[in-house]
Coordinates of C-alpha atoms in Angstrom, one line a residue:
M1 CA -112.2 48.7 -2.1
N2 CA -113.7 51.7 -3.8
M3 CA -110.5 53.6 -3.1
L4 CA -108.4 50.9 -4.6
Y5 CA -110.6 50.7 -7.6
F6 CA -110.4 54.5 -8.1
F7 CA -106.6 54.4 -8.0
K8 CA -106.5 51.5 -10.4
E9 CA -108.7 53.4 -12.8
Y10 CA -106.7 56.6 -12.4
Y11 CA -103.4 54.7 -12.9
E12 CA -104.7 53.0 -16.1
L13 CA -106.1 56.3 -17.4
T14 CA -102.7 58.0 -16.7
I15 CA -100.8 55.3 -18.5
A16 CA -103.2 55.4 -21.5
Q17 CA -102.8 59.2 -21.7
T18 CA -99.1 59.0 -21.4
A19 CA -99.0 56.4 -24.2
V20 CA -101.2 58.6 -26.4
E21 CA -99.0 61.6 -25.8
Y22 CA -95.9 59.6 -26.5
K23 CA -97.3 58.4 -29.8
R24 CA -98.4 61.9 -30.7
K25 CA -94.9 63.3 -30.1
Q26 CA -93.3 60.4 -32.0
K27 CA -95.6 61.1 -34.9
E28 CA -94.7 64.8 -34.7
R29 CA -91.0 64.0 -34.7
R30 CA -91.4 61.7 -37.8
N31 CA -93.4 64.4 -39.6
C32 CA -90.8 67.0 -38.6
M33 CA -87.8 64.9 -39.9
R34 CA -89.8 64.1 -43.1
Q35 CA -90.4 67.7 -43.6
L36 CA -86.8 68.7 -43.0
L37 CA -85.5 66.0 -45.3
G38 CA -87.9 67.3 -47.9
F39 CA -85.7 70.3 -48.3
L40 CA -82.9 68.0 -49.5
R41 CA -85.0 66.5 -52.3
G42 CA -84.4 69.6 -54.5
H43 CA -80.6 69.0 -54.1
R44 CA -80.7 65.2 -54.6
R45 CA -77.7 65.2 -57.0
D46 CA -75.4 67.0 -54.5
S47 CA -76.7 64.9 -51.6
I48 CA -75.7 61.7 -53.5
L49 CA -72.4 62.9 -55.0
A50 CA -71.0 64.1 -51.6
P51 CA -71.1 60.7 -49.9
V52 CA -70.1 58.9 -53.1
F53 CA -66.9 60.9 -53.4
K54 CA -66.3 60.4 -49.7
M55 CA -66.7 56.6 -50.2
L56 CA -64.1 56.7 -53.0
E57 CA -61.7 58.6 -50.7
A58 CA -62.3 56.0 -48.0
L59 CA -61.6 53.2 -50.4
F60 CA -58.2 54.7 -51.3
D61 CA -57.5 55.1 -47.6
L62 CA -58.1 51.4 -47.0
F63 CA -55.5 50.4 -49.7
V64 CA -52.7 52.3 -47.8
P65 CA -52.1 49.7 -45.0
L66 CA -52.0 46.9 -47.6
L67 CA -49.4 48.9 -49.6
T68 CA -47.4 49.5 -46.4
A69 CA -47.4 45.8 -45.6
D70 CA -46.3 45.0 -49.1
I71 CA -43.4 47.5 -48.9
I72 CA -42.2 45.9 -45.6
D73 CA -42.7 42.3 -46.6
R74 CA -41.4 42.4 -50.2
G75 CA -39.5 45.6 -50.7
I76 CA -37.6 46.1 -47.4
A77 CA -37.2 42.4 -46.7
A78 CA -35.7 41.8 -50.2
G79 CA -33.8 45.1 -50.2
D80 CA -35.4 46.0 -53.5
T81 CA -35.2 49.9 -53.6
A82 CA -36.9 50.2 -57.0
Y83 CA -39.9 48.2 -55.8
I84 CA -40.1 50.4 -52.7
L85 CA -40.0 53.6 -54.8
R86 CA -42.8 52.3 -57.1
R87 CA -45.0 51.4 -54.2
C88 CA -44.3 54.8 -52.6
A89 CA -45.2 56.5 -55.8
L90 CA -48.5 54.5 -56.0
M91 CA -49.2 55.5 -52.4
I92 CA -48.7 59.2 -53.2
L93 CA -50.9 58.8 -56.2
L94 CA -53.6 57.3 -54.0
G95 CA -53.2 60.2 -51.6
L96 CA -53.6 62.8 -54.3
V97 CA -56.7 61.1 -55.8
G98 CA -58.1 60.8 -52.3
L99 CA -57.5 64.5 -51.7
L100 CA -59.3 65.4 -55.0
C101 CA -62.2 63.2 -54.0
S102 CA -62.3 64.8 -50.5
I103 CA -62.4 68.3 -52.0
T104 CA -65.1 67.4 -54.4
A105 CA -67.2 65.8 -51.6
Q106 CA -66.8 68.9 -49.4
Y107 CA -68.0 71.1 -52.3
F108 CA -71.1 69.1 -52.9
A109 CA -71.9 68.6 -49.2
A110 CA -71.5 72.3 -48.5
R111 CA -73.7 73.3 -51.4
A112 CA -76.4 70.8 -50.5
A113 CA -76.4 71.9 -46.8
V114 CA -76.3 75.6 -47.5
E115 CA -79.0 75.6 -50.3
S116 CA -81.3 73.2 -48.4
C117 CA -81.0 75.3 -45.2
T118 CA -81.7 78.4 -47.3
G119 CA -85.0 76.8 -48.3
L120 CA -85.6 75.8 -44.6
R121 CA -84.9 79.3 -43.4
R122 CA -87.2 80.8 -46.0
A123 CA -90.0 78.3 -45.1
L124 CA -89.5 79.1 -41.4
F125 CA -89.8 82.8 -42.1
D126 CA -92.9 82.3 -44.3
K127 CA -94.4 80.2 -41.5
I128 CA -93.7 82.9 -38.9
Q129 CA -95.3 85.5 -41.2
S130 CA -98.4 83.3 -41.6
L131 CA -98.9 82.9 -37.9
G132 CA -101.3 85.3 -36.2
F133 CA -100.6 87.6 -33.3
A134 CA -101.8 85.0 -30.8
E135 CA -99.4 82.3 -32.1
N136 CA -96.5 84.8 -32.1
D137 CA -97.3 85.9 -28.6
A138 CA -97.3 82.2 -27.4
A139 CA -94.0 81.4 -29.1
G140 CA -92.2 84.5 -28.0
T141 CA -90.0 86.8 -30.2
S142 CA -86.7 85.7 -28.7
T143 CA -87.5 82.0 -29.4
L144 CA -88.4 82.7 -33.0
I145 CA -85.2 84.7 -33.5
T146 CA -83.1 81.9 -32.1
R147 CA -84.7 79.3 -34.3
M148 CA -84.3 81.5 -37.4
T149 CA -80.6 82.0 -36.7
S150 CA -78.8 79.7 -34.3
D151 CA -81.0 76.6 -34.8
V152 CA -80.9 76.8 -38.6
N153 CA -77.1 77.2 -38.5
Q154 CA -76.7 74.1 -36.3
V155 CA -78.9 72.1 -38.7
Q156 CA -76.8 73.4 -41.6
N157 CA -73.5 72.3 -39.9
G158 CA -74.9 69.0 -38.9
L159 CA -76.2 68.3 -42.4
N160 CA -72.8 69.2 -43.9
L161 CA -71.0 66.7 -41.6
F162 CA -73.7 64.1 -42.1
L163 CA -73.3 64.1 -45.9
R164 CA -69.5 63.8 -45.6
L165 CA -69.2 61.3 -42.8
F166 CA -72.3 59.2 -42.3
L167 CA -71.1 56.6 -44.9
R168 CA -67.4 57.2 -44.8
S169 CA -66.8 56.5 -41.1
P170 CA -68.9 53.2 -40.9
F171 CA -67.3 52.1 -44.3
I172 CA -63.8 52.6 -42.9
V173 CA -64.6 50.8 -39.6
F174 CA -66.2 47.8 -41.1
G175 CA -63.9 47.8 -44.2
S176 CA -60.9 47.7 -41.8
M177 CA -62.4 44.8 -39.9
L178 CA -63.1 42.8 -43.1
L179 CA -59.6 43.5 -44.5
A180 CA -58.2 42.5 -41.2
F181 CA -59.8 39.1 -41.7
T182 CA -57.9 38.7 -45.0
I183 CA -54.7 39.3 -43.2
S184 CA -55.2 37.3 -39.9
V185 CA -58.4 35.8 -38.6
R186 CA -57.0 35.7 -35.0
G187 CA -56.0 39.3 -35.2
A188 CA -59.4 40.3 -36.7
L189 CA -61.2 38.9 -33.7
I190 CA -59.8 41.8 -31.7
F191 CA -61.7 44.1 -34.1
V192 CA -64.9 42.1 -33.5
V193 CA -64.6 42.7 -29.8
A194 CA -63.4 46.4 -29.9
I195 CA -65.9 47.8 -32.4
P196 CA -69.1 46.9 -30.4
A197 CA -67.5 48.2 -27.2
L198 CA -66.6 51.5 -29.0
A199 CA -70.2 51.7 -30.5
A200 CA -71.7 51.2 -27.0
V201 CA -69.6 54.2 -25.7
V202 CA -70.4 56.5 -28.6
F203 CA -74.2 55.8 -28.7
G204 CA -74.5 55.8 -24.9
I205 CA -73.1 59.2 -24.7
M206 CA -75.2 60.4 -27.6
L207 CA -78.4 59.2 -25.9
K208 CA -77.4 61.0 -22.7
T209 CA -76.5 64.3 -24.3
M210 CA -79.4 64.7 -26.8
P211 CA -82.0 66.0 -24.3
L212 CA -79.4 68.1 -22.6
Y213 CA -78.6 70.0 -25.8
K214 CA -82.3 70.8 -26.3
K215 CA -82.3 72.2 -22.7
V216 CA -79.2 74.3 -23.5
Q217 CA -81.0 75.8 -26.6
G218 CA -83.9 76.7 -24.4
R219 CA -81.5 78.6 -22.1
L220 CA -80.1 80.3 -25.2
D221 CA -83.6 81.5 -26.0
R222 CA -83.9 83.1 -22.6
L223 CA -80.5 84.8 -23.0
T224 CA -81.5 86.1 -26.4
G225 CA -84.8 87.4 -25.0
L226 CA -83.0 89.3 -22.2
T227 CA -80.5 90.8 -24.7
R228 CA -83.2 91.9 -27.1
E229 CA -85.2 93.4 -24.2
N230 CA -82.2 95.4 -22.9
L231 CA -81.3 96.6 -26.4
T232 CA -84.8 97.8 -27.2
G233 CA -85.3 99.3 -23.8
V234 CA -81.8 100.7 -23.2
R235 CA -83.1 104.3 -22.8
V236 CA -85.6 103.2 -20.1
V237 CA -82.9 101.2 -18.3
R238 CA -80.6 104.2 -18.2
A239 CA -83.4 106.6 -17.4
F240 CA -84.2 104.7 -14.2
G241 CA -80.6 103.7 -13.3
R242 CA -81.4 100.0 -13.6
E243 CA -78.1 99.0 -15.3
R244 CA -76.9 97.1 -12.2
E245 CA -80.1 95.1 -11.9
E246 CA -80.3 94.3 -15.6
T247 CA -76.6 93.3 -15.6
A248 CA -77.4 90.9 -12.7
R249 CA -80.3 89.4 -14.7
F250 CA -78.2 88.9 -17.8
T251 CA -75.4 87.5 -15.8
G252 CA -77.7 85.0 -14.1
A253 CA -79.1 83.8 -17.5
D254 CA -75.6 83.7 -18.9
R255 CA -74.4 81.5 -16.0
E256 CA -77.3 79.2 -16.4
L257 CA -76.4 78.8 -20.1
L258 CA -72.7 78.3 -19.2
S259 CA -73.5 75.7 -16.6
G260 CA -75.7 73.8 -19.1
Q261 CA -73.1 73.9 -21.8
L262 CA -70.3 72.9 -19.4
G263 CA -72.5 70.0 -18.1
V264 CA -73.3 68.6 -21.5
G265 CA -69.7 69.3 -22.6
R266 CA -68.3 67.3 -19.7
I267 CA -70.4 64.3 -20.8
S268 CA -69.4 64.7 -24.4
A269 CA -65.7 65.1 -23.4
L270 CA -65.8 61.5 -22.1
M271 CA -66.1 60.2 -25.6
N272 CA -62.5 60.9 -26.8
P273 CA -60.6 59.5 -23.8
L274 CA -62.9 56.4 -23.6
T275 CA -62.5 55.7 -27.3
F276 CA -58.7 56.3 -27.2
A277 CA -58.4 54.0 -24.2
L278 CA -60.4 51.2 -25.9
I279 CA -58.5 51.6 -29.2
N280 CA -55.1 51.6 -27.5
L281 CA -56.0 48.4 -25.5
A282 CA -57.0 46.9 -28.8
I283 CA -53.6 47.9 -30.4
I284 CA -51.8 46.4 -27.4
A285 CA -53.7 43.2 -28.0
I286 CA -52.8 43.2 -31.7
L287 CA -49.1 43.8 -31.0
R288 CA -49.0 41.0 -28.5
S289 CA -50.8 38.4 -30.6
G290 CA -49.0 39.6 -33.7
A291 CA -45.6 39.4 -32.1
L292 CA -46.3 35.8 -31.1
A293 CA -47.5 35.0 -34.6
V294 CA -44.4 36.6 -36.2
N295 CA -42.1 34.8 -33.8
A296 CA -43.8 31.5 -34.7
G297 CA -43.5 32.3 -38.4
A298 CA -47.3 32.3 -38.9
L299 CA -47.5 36.0 -39.8
A300 CA -45.3 38.5 -41.6
A301 CA -44.2 41.7 -39.9
G302 CA -45.9 43.9 -42.5
A303 CA -49.2 42.2 -41.7
V304 CA -48.9 43.3 -38.0
V305 CA -48.2 46.8 -39.1
A306 CA -51.2 46.7 -41.4
L307 CA -53.4 45.5 -38.6
V308 CA -52.2 48.4 -36.3
N309 CA -52.8 50.8 -39.2
Y310 CA -56.3 49.6 -39.6
M311 CA -56.9 49.9 -35.9
S312 CA -55.5 53.5 -36.0
Q313 CA -57.8 54.3 -38.9
I314 CA -60.7 53.0 -36.9
L315 CA -59.6 55.3 -34.0
V316 CA -59.5 58.3 -36.3
E317 CA -62.8 57.5 -37.9
L318 CA -64.5 56.9 -34.5
V319 CA -63.3 60.3 -33.3
K320 CA -64.8 61.8 -36.4
L321 CA -67.9 59.8 -35.9
A322 CA -68.1 60.9 -32.2
N323 CA -67.8 64.6 -33.4
L324 CA -70.4 63.9 -36.0
I325 CA -72.8 62.4 -33.5
I326 CA -72.3 65.3 -31.1
Q327 CA -73.1 67.8 -33.9
M328 CA -76.0 65.6 -35.2
T329 CA -77.3 65.5 -31.6
R330 CA -77.3 69.3 -31.5
A331 CA -78.7 69.5 -35.0
A332 CA -81.5 67.0 -34.2
A333 CA -82.5 69.0 -31.1
C334 CA -82.5 72.2 -33.2
A335 CA -84.4 70.5 -36.0
G336 CA -87.0 69.5 -33.5
R337 CA -87.4 73.1 -32.3
I338 CA -87.7 74.3 -35.9
G339 CA -90.2 71.5 -36.6
D340 CA -92.3 72.7 -33.7
V341 CA -92.7 76.1 -35.4
L342 CA -93.2 74.6 -38.9
A343 CA -95.9 72.3 -37.4
R344 CA -97.8 75.2 -35.9
Q345 CA -101.0 76.0 -37.8
P346 CA -102.6 79.4 -37.8
Q347 CA -105.8 79.3 -35.7
M348 CA -107.5 81.8 -37.9
T349 CA -109.3 80.8 -41.1
F350 CA -110.3 83.4 -43.6
G351 CA -113.1 83.4 -46.1
S352 CA -113.0 84.3 -49.8
A353 CA -115.1 87.5 -49.8
R354 CA -113.4 90.7 -50.7
L355 CA -113.8 93.8 -48.6
T356 CA -114.8 96.5 -51.0
G357 CA -116.6 98.9 -48.6
E358 CA -119.9 98.5 -50.4
G359 CA -123.1 97.1 -48.9
D360 CA -124.6 98.0 -45.5
D361 CA -124.4 101.5 -44.2
A362 CA -123.2 100.1 -40.9
A363 CA -119.4 99.9 -41.4
V364 CA -118.7 98.1 -38.1
V365 CA -121.1 96.2 -35.8
F366 CA -120.0 94.6 -32.5
D367 CA -122.6 92.3 -31.0
G368 CA -121.8 91.0 -27.6
V369 CA -118.1 90.7 -28.4
G370 CA -115.7 89.3 -25.8
L371 CA -111.9 88.6 -26.0
T372 CA -109.8 86.3 -23.8
Y373 CA -106.1 86.1 -24.7
G374 CA -104.5 82.6 -24.6
G375 CA -103.2 81.8 -21.1
A376 CA -105.0 84.8 -19.6
G377 CA -106.8 84.5 -16.3
G378 CA -109.9 86.4 -17.4
E379 CA -111.6 88.3 -20.2
S380 CA -109.9 91.4 -21.6
L381 CA -113.1 92.4 -23.3
A382 CA -116.6 91.4 -22.3
D383 CA -120.1 92.0 -23.9
I384 CA -119.1 94.9 -26.2
S385 CA -121.9 96.1 -28.5
F386 CA -122.0 99.2 -30.7
T387 CA -122.5 100.2 -34.3
A388 CA -120.3 102.6 -36.4
R389 CA -121.8 104.1 -39.5
R390 CA -120.0 104.6 -42.7
G391 CA -117.9 107.8 -42.6
Q392 CA -118.2 108.3 -38.9
T393 CA -115.4 109.1 -36.5
I394 CA -115.4 106.8 -33.5
G395 CA -113.4 107.8 -30.4
V396 CA -112.2 105.1 -28.0
I397 CA -111.1 106.3 -24.5
G398 CA -110.5 104.7 -21.1
G399 CA -107.9 104.1 -18.5
T400 CA -104.7 102.2 -18.9
G401 CA -105.5 98.5 -19.4
S402 CA -109.1 99.1 -20.1
G403 CA -109.0 97.2 -23.4
K404 CA -108.8 100.0 -26.0
T405 CA -106.1 98.4 -28.1
S406 CA -107.7 95.0 -27.7
L407 CA -110.9 96.4 -29.1
V408 CA -109.5 97.9 -32.3
S409 CA -107.2 94.9 -32.8
L410 CA -110.3 92.8 -33.5
L411 CA -111.2 94.9 -36.6
P412 CA -108.2 93.8 -38.8
R413 CA -108.4 90.3 -37.1
Y414 CA -105.1 90.5 -35.4
Y415 CA -107.0 88.5 -32.8
D416 CA -110.3 86.7 -33.1
A417 CA -113.2 87.5 -30.8
T418 CA -113.8 84.6 -28.4
A419 CA -117.4 85.6 -27.9
G420 CA -120.1 87.4 -29.9
S421 CA -119.7 88.5 -33.5
I422 CA -118.3 91.3 -35.6
R423 CA -119.7 92.5 -38.9
L424 CA -118.0 94.8 -41.4
F425 CA -120.3 96.4 -44.0
G426 CA -123.1 93.8 -43.3
R427 CA -120.9 90.7 -43.5
D428 CA -119.3 88.6 -40.8
I429 CA -115.6 89.5 -40.5
R430 CA -114.6 85.9 -40.8
D431 CA -116.0 85.8 -44.4
Y432 CA -113.4 88.2 -45.7
D433 CA -110.1 87.1 -47.2
K434 CA -107.0 88.1 -45.4
D435 CA -105.4 90.4 -48.1
S436 CA -108.5 92.5 -48.7
L437 CA -109.4 92.7 -45.0
R438 CA -105.9 94.0 -44.1
A439 CA -105.9 96.3 -47.1
G440 CA -109.3 97.7 -46.2
V441 CA -108.6 98.1 -42.5
A442 CA -105.4 100.2 -42.0
T443 CA -103.9 100.4 -38.5
V444 CA -101.4 102.8 -37.0
L445 CA -100.1 101.0 -34.0
Q446 CA -99.2 102.5 -30.7
R447 CA -95.5 102.1 -31.4
A448 CA -94.6 103.7 -34.7
Q449 CA -92.4 101.3 -36.7
L450 CA -90.5 102.3 -39.9
F451 CA -88.4 100.0 -42.0
S452 CA -85.0 100.6 -43.5
G453 CA -85.2 102.0 -47.0
T454 CA -86.6 105.3 -48.2
V455 CA -89.6 107.4 -47.3
R456 CA -91.2 106.3 -50.5
S457 CA -90.8 102.6 -49.8
N458 CA -92.2 103.0 -46.3
L459 CA -95.2 105.0 -47.6
Q460 CA -95.9 102.4 -50.3
W461 CA -95.8 99.6 -47.7
G462 CA -99.6 99.2 -47.8
A463 CA -100.6 100.8 -51.1
G464 CA -97.8 99.2 -53.2
S465 CA -96.6 100.7 -56.5
R466 CA -100.2 101.9 -57.3
A467 CA -99.6 104.9 -55.1
D468 CA -98.0 107.6 -57.2
D469 CA -96.1 110.6 -55.9
A470 CA -99.3 112.8 -55.9
A471 CA -101.1 110.2 -53.6
L472 CA -98.0 110.0 -51.4
W473 CA -97.8 113.8 -51.0
A474 CA -101.5 114.0 -50.3
A475 CA -101.2 111.4 -47.5
L476 CA -98.2 113.3 -46.1
E477 CA -100.1 116.6 -46.1
T478 CA -103.1 114.9 -44.2
A479 CA -100.7 113.4 -41.7
Q480 CA -98.9 116.7 -41.2
A481 CA -95.7 115.1 -42.4
A482 CA -95.1 116.9 -45.6
E483 CA -92.7 119.5 -44.1
I484 CA -90.7 116.7 -42.6
V485 CA -90.1 115.1 -46.0
R486 CA -89.5 118.4 -47.8
G487 CA -86.8 119.3 -45.3
R488 CA -84.9 116.1 -46.0
E489 CA -82.4 115.8 -48.8
G490 CA -84.0 113.6 -51.5
G491 CA -87.6 114.2 -50.5
L492 CA -89.5 111.0 -51.0
D493 CA -86.2 109.2 -51.7
A494 CA -84.7 110.3 -48.4
P495 CA -83.1 107.4 -46.5
V496 CA -84.8 105.8 -43.5
E497 CA -82.6 103.8 -41.1
Q498 CA -83.8 100.6 -39.4
G499 CA -86.6 101.4 -37.1
G500 CA -86.6 105.0 -38.2
R501 CA -83.8 105.9 -35.9
N502 CA -83.0 109.0 -38.0
F503 CA -86.5 110.5 -37.2
S504 CA -87.9 111.7 -33.9
G505 CA -90.8 109.9 -32.2
G506 CA -93.4 112.4 -33.4
Q507 CA -92.0 112.3 -37.0
R508 CA -92.2 108.5 -37.0
Q509 CA -95.8 108.7 -35.8
R510 CA -96.7 111.1 -38.6
L511 CA -95.0 109.0 -41.2
S512 CA -96.8 105.9 -39.9
I513 CA -100.1 107.7 -40.2
A514 CA -99.2 108.8 -43.8
R515 CA -98.3 105.2 -44.7
S516 CA -101.8 104.0 -43.6
L517 CA -103.5 106.9 -45.4
A518 CA -101.6 106.2 -48.6
A519 CA -103.4 102.8 -48.8
Q520 CA -106.8 104.6 -48.9
P521 CA -108.5 102.3 -46.5
K522 CA -112.2 101.9 -45.8
I523 CA -111.6 101.8 -42.1
L524 CA -108.7 103.7 -40.5
I525 CA -107.5 103.0 -36.9
L526 CA -105.3 105.4 -35.1
D527 CA -104.3 103.6 -31.9
D528 CA -103.0 106.4 -29.7
S529 CA -100.7 107.3 -32.7
S530 CA -100.5 111.0 -31.9
S531 CA -99.2 110.6 -28.3
A532 CA -95.9 112.1 -29.3
L533 CA -97.4 115.1 -31.1
D534 CA -97.8 118.6 -29.6
Y535 CA -101.3 119.9 -29.2
A536 CA -101.1 122.2 -32.2
T537 CA -100.0 119.4 -34.5
D538 CA -102.6 117.1 -33.0
A539 CA -105.3 119.6 -33.7
A540 CA -104.2 120.2 -37.3
L541 CA -104.1 116.4 -37.8
R542 CA -107.7 116.1 -36.5
R543 CA -108.9 118.8 -38.8
A544 CA -107.2 117.1 -41.8
L545 CA -108.8 113.8 -40.9
R546 CA -112.2 115.4 -41.1
R547 CA -111.5 116.1 -44.8
L548 CA -111.0 112.4 -45.6
P549 CA -113.5 110.9 -48.1
A550 CA -117.0 110.6 -46.7
E551 CA -117.0 106.8 -46.8
T552 CA -113.8 106.4 -44.6
T553 CA -114.7 105.3 -41.1
V554 CA -112.1 106.4 -38.5
F555 CA -111.4 104.9 -35.1
L556 CA -109.4 107.2 -32.8
V557 CA -107.9 105.7 -29.7
S558 CA -106.5 108.3 -27.4
Q559 CA -105.8 109.1 -23.8
R560 CA -106.6 112.7 -24.4
A561 CA -110.3 113.6 -24.2
S562 CA -109.5 116.8 -26.2
S563 CA -108.6 114.6 -29.2
L564 CA -112.0 113.0 -29.3
L565 CA -114.3 116.0 -28.7
H566 CA -115.3 116.1 -32.4
A567 CA -116.0 112.3 -32.7
D568 CA -119.5 111.2 -33.8
Q569 CA -119.4 108.5 -31.1
I570 CA -117.1 108.0 -28.2
L571 CA -116.7 104.6 -26.7
V572 CA -115.7 104.6 -23.0
L573 CA -114.1 101.4 -21.7
D574 CA -113.4 100.5 -18.2
E575 CA -111.8 97.1 -17.2
G576 CA -112.8 95.6 -20.6
R577 CA -116.4 96.7 -20.5
L578 CA -118.2 99.4 -22.5
V579 CA -119.5 101.7 -19.9
G580 CA -120.5 104.6 -22.2
C581 CA -121.3 105.3 -25.8
G582 CA -122.3 108.6 -27.3
T583 CA -121.2 112.1 -28.1
H584 CA -119.0 114.2 -25.8
A585 CA -122.1 116.1 -24.5
E586 CA -124.1 113.0 -24.0
L587 CA -121.3 111.2 -22.1
L588 CA -120.8 114.3 -19.8
E589 CA -124.4 113.8 -18.7
N590 CA -124.7 110.0 -18.6
C591 CA -121.2 108.5 -18.0
A592 CA -119.4 109.0 -14.7
V593 CA -116.2 107.4 -16.0
Y594 CA -116.0 109.8 -18.9
R595 CA -116.7 112.8 -16.5
D596 CA -113.9 111.6 -14.3
I597 CA -111.5 111.4 -17.3
C598 CA -112.4 114.9 -18.5
A599 CA -112.2 116.3 -14.9
S600 CA -108.6 114.9 -14.6
Q601 CA -107.5 116.6 -17.9
F602 CA -109.3 119.9 -17.8
E603 CA -109.3 122.6 -15.2
Q604 CA -112.4 122.7 -13.0
G605 CA -115.3 124.4 -14.9
Q606 CA -113.3 124.5 -18.1
I607 CA -114.5 121.3 -19.8
P608 CA -115.3 122.4 -23.3
G609 CA -118.7 121.7 -24.9
A610 CA -118.9 119.5 -27.9
R611 CA -120.6 122.0 -30.1
A612 CA -118.0 124.7 -29.4
E613 CA -115.2 122.3 -30.3
V614 CA -116.9 121.3 -33.6
R615 CA -117.3 125.0 -34.6
A616 CA -113.6 125.5 -33.8

């Protein structure tokens, strides 16, 4: 009995949780569609005029079968050529006016779709920019690229078709049925049977294909991710001769996408033959009943032709409606994916205080700080405590994966500490506003990244237009990059290609350092940013950094112990824990991990002393 009671409670709890989850997803979908439709509000006039002109075109199309019946029953039957010509001229006029209405509707629909999706794309880009590193890591770069490009294009195409056909097709279908009743009630009953059967086919296929299209877009994400990975890592792939394996991976993902598209395509392809079959059966029924009625004298021959024309119009419109539904199914799936991104909220909240560098002499204080990445199995940092004084140079060293980058990423709040607290200049880091914090804490990341433009535009990335040429050249001199720029035609206005492809790895690193120095930060973080520099340039850079203003606190992350010998403090990390903190000389005496690092990089008995390095 206890076991039965347990299963009953578990079952009821599971059902309740499922219901709550279903309601939550339904609410999210409604909010998503409401948000997406909000982009159309700014284009209300175009969104109204497009279907209005399409309705006018449909109205003129509905008059054509009546004119055809009139020509047959009155003009041809009486042999009145003049009457036939007048009705034909009227039919041509209706066609021309309908064409003009169609062109006008297409113009307004295209403008509303393009401009509203421009706003959607801009809002999506702004949302991605507002998300933190953690949210971007969770979403994945390839997924965000697909949603910014392919998904928005699908929504745009679906919106264009929706504005043109969502009123026209139903209007033609039901208008044809109503006009059929004015011609023949018995013949119109065939329409009453055929239209629900056609609707059942169309909407049944739509409900079946909608989740499949969403799955196909997910496979497209994976293919985009593999493509991006291979393009960015093409040198590594070639260096290790992995072309065949990467080709196999890409082919596998491509085949999965192909099979998904073919599967949903096969189901969608059933729509046309099924609708054609039903329409043709309905036309056969009309011809049979109409022939009997004409033979009995109860119906004119032109009326039968009009009924067949109306049924043919329904066929054409249902084919259009089927294509519209397929496109709208894709657009709805893509809109849901876009809505997922728009619904994401940044986990970080910022205060209103501005980071001016004034206040406590302790520039950075870590107190029992820990960091666990989302979805990670364990902590990346644990119980980190240290104090960095204003103007000090802090070295960070440790083995690969020891948490060096994770530690310095907490200073500009790329990630939030999951344990402990961080204070900058005496105030909790969460109290600072985002703009002043990122302006006051400049970071040169491990991978140097330049943007297309000029050297000047790249250097002014952090400082903005307030950095004049003198400040830019001073930053270049400190970063040992002045000769690079002087050697280029145009100097500061020399072009920079996307990603800095027209510069070597070491040149990109030095220009990245100069970009951060131009912002004149209170805290400067160099995250292994001199790894591509030779020893002489690295030494010159270190000497130049010592001449920075006294209030600038510098964090140097490096794999080279020789780059950190002059540091006021060296933090030694091992598997996410701080195992040593002190000067070079102190660590040689007290930290076994640091001694092992130095022993692996210097010849036996040649480990330099800290004082000798400082004098040098």
